[in-house]
Tab-separated table of C-alpha atoms in Angstrom:
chain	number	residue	atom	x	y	z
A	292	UNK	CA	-18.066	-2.636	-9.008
A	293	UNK	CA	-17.461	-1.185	-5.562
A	294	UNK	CA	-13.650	-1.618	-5.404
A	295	UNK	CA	-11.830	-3.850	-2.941
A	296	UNK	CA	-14.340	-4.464	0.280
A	297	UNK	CA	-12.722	-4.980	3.882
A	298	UNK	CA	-14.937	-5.571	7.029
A	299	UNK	CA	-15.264	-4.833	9.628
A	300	UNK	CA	-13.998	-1.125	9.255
A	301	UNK	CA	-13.100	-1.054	12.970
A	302	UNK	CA	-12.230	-3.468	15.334
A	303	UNK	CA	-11.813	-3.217	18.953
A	304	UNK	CA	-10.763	-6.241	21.220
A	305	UNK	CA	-8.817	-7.362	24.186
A	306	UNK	CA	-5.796	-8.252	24.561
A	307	UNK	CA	-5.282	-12.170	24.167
A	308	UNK	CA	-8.712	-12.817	22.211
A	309	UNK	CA	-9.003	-13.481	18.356
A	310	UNK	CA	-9.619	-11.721	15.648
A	311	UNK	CA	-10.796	-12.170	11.963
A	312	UNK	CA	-10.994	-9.823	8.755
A	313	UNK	CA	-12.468	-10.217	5.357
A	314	UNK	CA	-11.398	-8.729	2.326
A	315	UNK	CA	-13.639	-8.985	-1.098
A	316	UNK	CA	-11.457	-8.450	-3.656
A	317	UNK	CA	-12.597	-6.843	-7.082
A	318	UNK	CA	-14.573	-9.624	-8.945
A	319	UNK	CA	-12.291	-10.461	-11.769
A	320	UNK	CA	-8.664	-9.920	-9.739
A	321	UNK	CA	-7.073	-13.790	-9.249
A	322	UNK	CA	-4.107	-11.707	-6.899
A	323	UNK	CA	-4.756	-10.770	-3.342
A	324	UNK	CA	-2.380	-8.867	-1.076
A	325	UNK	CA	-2.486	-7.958	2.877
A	326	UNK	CA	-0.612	-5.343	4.379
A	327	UNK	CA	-0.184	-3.933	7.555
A	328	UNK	CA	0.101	-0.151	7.953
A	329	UNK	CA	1.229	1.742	11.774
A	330	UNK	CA	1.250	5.359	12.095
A	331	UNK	CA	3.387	7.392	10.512
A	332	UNK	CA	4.608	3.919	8.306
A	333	UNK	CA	3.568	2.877	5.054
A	334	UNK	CA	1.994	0.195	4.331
A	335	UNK	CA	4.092	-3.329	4.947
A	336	UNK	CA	3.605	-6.569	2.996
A	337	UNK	CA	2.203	-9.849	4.919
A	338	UNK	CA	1.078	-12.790	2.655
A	339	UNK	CA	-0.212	-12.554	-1.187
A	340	UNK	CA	-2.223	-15.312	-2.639
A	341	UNK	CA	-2.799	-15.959	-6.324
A	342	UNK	CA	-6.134	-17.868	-6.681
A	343	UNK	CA	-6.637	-19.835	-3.624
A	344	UNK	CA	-2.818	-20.434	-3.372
A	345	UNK	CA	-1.033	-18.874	-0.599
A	346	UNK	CA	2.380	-17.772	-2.335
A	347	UNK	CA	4.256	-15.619	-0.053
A	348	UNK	CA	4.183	-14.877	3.646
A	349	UNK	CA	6.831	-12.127	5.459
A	350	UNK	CA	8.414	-12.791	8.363
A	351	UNK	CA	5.885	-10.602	9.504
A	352	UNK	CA	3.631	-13.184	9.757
A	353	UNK	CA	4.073	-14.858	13.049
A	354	UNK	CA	2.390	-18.618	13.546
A	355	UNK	CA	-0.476	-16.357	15.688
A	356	UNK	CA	-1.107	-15.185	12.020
A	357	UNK	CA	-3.055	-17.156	9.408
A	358	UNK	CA	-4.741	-16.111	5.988
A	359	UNK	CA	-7.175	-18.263	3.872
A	360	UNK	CA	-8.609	-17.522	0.522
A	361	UNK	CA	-10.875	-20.582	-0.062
A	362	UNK	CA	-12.289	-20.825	-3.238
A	363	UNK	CA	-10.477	-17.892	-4.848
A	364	UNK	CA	-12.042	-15.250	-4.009
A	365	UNK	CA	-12.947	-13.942	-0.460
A	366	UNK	CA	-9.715	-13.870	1.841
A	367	UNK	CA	-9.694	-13.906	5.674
A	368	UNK	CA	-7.024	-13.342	8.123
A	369	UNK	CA	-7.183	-14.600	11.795
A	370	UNK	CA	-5.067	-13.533	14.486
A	371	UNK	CA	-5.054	-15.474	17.495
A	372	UNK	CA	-4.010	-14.252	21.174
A	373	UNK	CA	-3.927	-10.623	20.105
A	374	UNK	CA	-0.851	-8.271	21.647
A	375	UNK	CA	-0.807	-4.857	21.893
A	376	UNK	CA	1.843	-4.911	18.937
A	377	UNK	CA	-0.811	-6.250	16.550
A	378	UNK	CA	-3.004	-2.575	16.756
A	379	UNK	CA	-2.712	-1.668	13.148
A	380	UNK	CA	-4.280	-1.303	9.896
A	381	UNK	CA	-4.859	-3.814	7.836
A	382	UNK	CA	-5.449	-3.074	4.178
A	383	UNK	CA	-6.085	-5.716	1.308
A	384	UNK	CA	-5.274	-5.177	-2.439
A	385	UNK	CA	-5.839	-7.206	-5.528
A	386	UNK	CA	-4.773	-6.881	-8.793
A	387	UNK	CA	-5.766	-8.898	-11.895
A	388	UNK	CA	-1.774	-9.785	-12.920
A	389	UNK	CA	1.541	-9.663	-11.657
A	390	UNK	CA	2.873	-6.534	-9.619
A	391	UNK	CA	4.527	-5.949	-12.651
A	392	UNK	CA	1.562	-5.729	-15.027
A	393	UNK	CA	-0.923	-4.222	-13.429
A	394	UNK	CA	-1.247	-1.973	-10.266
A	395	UNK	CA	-2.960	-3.004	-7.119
A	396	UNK	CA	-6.169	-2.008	-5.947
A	397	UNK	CA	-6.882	-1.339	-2.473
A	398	UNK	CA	-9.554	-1.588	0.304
A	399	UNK	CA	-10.476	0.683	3.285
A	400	UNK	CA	-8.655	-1.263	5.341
A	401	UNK	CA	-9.590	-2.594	8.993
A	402	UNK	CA	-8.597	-0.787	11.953
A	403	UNK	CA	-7.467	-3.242	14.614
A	404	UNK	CA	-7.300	-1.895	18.374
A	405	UNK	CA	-5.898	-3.747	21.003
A	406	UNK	CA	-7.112	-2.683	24.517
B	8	UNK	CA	18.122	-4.877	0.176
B	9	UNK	CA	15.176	-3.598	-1.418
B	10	UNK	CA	13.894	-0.090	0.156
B	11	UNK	CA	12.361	2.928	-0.667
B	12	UNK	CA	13.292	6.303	1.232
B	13	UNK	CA	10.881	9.044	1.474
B	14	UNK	CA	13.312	11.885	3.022
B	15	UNK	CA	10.682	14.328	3.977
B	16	UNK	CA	7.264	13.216	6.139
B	17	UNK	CA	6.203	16.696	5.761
B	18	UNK	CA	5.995	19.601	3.035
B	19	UNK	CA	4.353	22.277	2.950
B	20	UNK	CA	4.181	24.782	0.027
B	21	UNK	CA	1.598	27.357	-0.753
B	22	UNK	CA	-1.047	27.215	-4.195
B	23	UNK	CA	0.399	27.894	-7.411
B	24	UNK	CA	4.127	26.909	-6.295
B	25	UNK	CA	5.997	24.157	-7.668
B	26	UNK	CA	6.184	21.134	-5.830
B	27	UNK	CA	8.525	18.179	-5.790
B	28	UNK	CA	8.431	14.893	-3.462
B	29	UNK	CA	11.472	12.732	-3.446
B	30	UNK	CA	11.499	9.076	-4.109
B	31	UNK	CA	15.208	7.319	-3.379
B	32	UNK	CA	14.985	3.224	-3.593
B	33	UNK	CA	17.392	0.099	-3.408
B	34	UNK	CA	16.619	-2.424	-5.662
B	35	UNK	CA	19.330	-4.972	-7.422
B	36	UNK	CA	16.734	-6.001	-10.283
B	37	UNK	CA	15.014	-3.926	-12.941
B	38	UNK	CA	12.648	-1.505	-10.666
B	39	UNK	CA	9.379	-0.906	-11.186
B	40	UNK	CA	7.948	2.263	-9.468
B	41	UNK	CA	4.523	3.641	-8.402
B	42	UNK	CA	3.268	6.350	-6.551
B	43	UNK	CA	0.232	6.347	-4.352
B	44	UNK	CA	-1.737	8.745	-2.755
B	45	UNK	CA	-4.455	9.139	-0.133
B	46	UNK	CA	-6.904	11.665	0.195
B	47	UNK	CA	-8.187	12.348	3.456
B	48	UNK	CA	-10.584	9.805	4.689
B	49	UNK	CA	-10.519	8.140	1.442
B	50	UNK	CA	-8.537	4.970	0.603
B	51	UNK	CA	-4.679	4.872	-1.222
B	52	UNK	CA	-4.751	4.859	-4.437
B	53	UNK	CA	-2.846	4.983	-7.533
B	54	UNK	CA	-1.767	8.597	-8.995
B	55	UNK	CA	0.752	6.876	-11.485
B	56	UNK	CA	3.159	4.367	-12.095
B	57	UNK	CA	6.420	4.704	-14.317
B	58	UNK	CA	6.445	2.383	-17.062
B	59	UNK	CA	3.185	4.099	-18.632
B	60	UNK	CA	4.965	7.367	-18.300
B	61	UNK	CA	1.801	9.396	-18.055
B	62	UNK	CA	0.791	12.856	-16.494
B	63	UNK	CA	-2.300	12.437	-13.761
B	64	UNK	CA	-3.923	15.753	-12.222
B	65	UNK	CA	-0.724	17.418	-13.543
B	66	UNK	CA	1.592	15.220	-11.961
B	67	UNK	CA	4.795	13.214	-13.437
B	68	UNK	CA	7.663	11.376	-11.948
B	69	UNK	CA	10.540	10.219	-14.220
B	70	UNK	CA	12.789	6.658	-13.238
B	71	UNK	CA	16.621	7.846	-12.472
B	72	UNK	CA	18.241	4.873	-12.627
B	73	UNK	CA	21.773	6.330	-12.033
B	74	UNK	CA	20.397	8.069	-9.004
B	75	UNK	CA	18.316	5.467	-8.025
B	76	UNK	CA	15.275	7.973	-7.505
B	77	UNK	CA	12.022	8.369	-9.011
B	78	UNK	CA	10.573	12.242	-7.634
B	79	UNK	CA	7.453	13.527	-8.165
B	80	UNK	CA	6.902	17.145	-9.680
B	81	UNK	CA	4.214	19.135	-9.575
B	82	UNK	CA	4.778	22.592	-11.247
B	83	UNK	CA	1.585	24.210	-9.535
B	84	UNK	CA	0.004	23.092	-6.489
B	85	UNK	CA	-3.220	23.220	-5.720
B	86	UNK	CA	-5.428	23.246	-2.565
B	87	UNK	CA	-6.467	19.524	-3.296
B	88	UNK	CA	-2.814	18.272	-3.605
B	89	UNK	CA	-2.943	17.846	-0.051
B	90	UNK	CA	-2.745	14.202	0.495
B	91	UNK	CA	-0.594	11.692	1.930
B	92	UNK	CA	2.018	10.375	-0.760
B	93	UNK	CA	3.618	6.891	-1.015
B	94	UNK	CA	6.188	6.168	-3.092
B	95	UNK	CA	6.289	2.205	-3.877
B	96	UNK	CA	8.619	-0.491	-5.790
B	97	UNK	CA	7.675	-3.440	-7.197
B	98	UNK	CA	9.134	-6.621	-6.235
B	99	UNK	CA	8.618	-9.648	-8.404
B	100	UNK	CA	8.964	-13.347	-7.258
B	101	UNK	CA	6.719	-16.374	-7.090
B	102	UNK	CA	4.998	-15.411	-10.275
B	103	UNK	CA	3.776	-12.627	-7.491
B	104	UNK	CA	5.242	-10.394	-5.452
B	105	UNK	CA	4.749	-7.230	-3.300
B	106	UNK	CA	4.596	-3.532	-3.326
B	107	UNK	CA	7.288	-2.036	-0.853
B	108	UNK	CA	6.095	1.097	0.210
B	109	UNK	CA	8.634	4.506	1.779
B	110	UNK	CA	6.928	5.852	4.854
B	111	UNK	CA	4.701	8.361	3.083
B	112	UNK	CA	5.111	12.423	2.577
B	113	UNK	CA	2.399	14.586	3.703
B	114	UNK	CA	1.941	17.158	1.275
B	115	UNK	CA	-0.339	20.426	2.540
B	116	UNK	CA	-1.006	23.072	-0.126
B	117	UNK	CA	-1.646	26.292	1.841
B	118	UNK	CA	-4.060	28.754	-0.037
């Protein structure tokens, strides 16, 4: 088991086009999580799905924003008309019960440029 | 409103001395707290997390509830402390939740 997989690693795009990442989570986790990290910020929460449900969004989230986890197990999350303001990282974590019980696992993340 | 404070983005000690990055959060329910770190070039991960109240790579932090804090002590550093630390508190809802992270410390361990 190679952890929590996020491609691509890097992502560079224009201003106004969209963009999609994938996160794998770890085979047996039914929780996935995606945060957005800036510099010099931790991490911030965005959506969490358990299963295929989508649970929780943050305000965050903006309608240019949408995450999918079909099936329960890959997710993806699409931005559409990319700003400058959406350069970030995006990391994914899963975890295999509640935040409570058990710790979340993270990915690599996806660097996301905006030119 | 839930938060965690990270006072310092920045502390530098040198090897052997003792070492202690502060954790402050704001939290109405029953807090459960974590700390993560991240190696250079490597991904976050997690160093330890209260409730098991265990000692990784000589690390521990201990839950203040009266001082809402939960610091983490290292009596002597070493060279490969140097990482980037988040603290983080658990927030449960929605038979979910989220991890709400402070805005990291950089520790550097100067030889």
């Amino acid at each position: 088991d190679t952890g929590v997989s996020q491609n691509p690693r890097h992502k560079i795009t224009k201003r106004g086009q969209n963009v999609t990442f994938r996160c794998d989570p770890i085979s047996e986790h039914n929780r996935l999580y995606w945060y957005r990290q800036t510099l010099g910020q931790g991490p911030e929460f965005l959506t969490y799905f358990q299963n295929e449900a989508q649970l929780e969004k943050s305000r965050l989230l903006s309608d240019r924003f949408s995450a999918e986890r079909p099936k329960g197990s890959f997710s993806t999350l699409e931005i559409q008309r990319t700003e400058q303001g959406d350069s970030a990282m995006y990391l994914c974590a899963s975890s295999s019960g509640t935040v409570r019980g058990q710790p979340q696992h993270f990915g690599d993340g996806t660097r996301l440029s905006i030119l | 409103a839930q938060r965690v404070t990270q006072p310092e983005k920045l502390l530098s000690v040198f090897k052997g001395a003792p070492v202690e990055l502060k954790c402050n959060y704001s939290y109405s329910g029953s807090p459960e707290l974590f700390w993560y770190v991240q190696y250079s070039r490597q991904r976050l991960q997690l160093l330890l997390r209260h409730i098991s109240r265990e000692s990784i790579k000589g690390f521990t932090a201990d839950l203040n509830k009266g001082e809402t804090s939960f610091h983490l002590k290292k009596p002597f550093a070493q060279e490969e402390d140097s990482a980037m630390y988040y603290c983080a508190l658990a927030v449960l809802y929605n038979q979910g939740g989220k991890l709400i992270f402070g805005q990291g410390t950089e520790l550097s361990v100067k030889p």
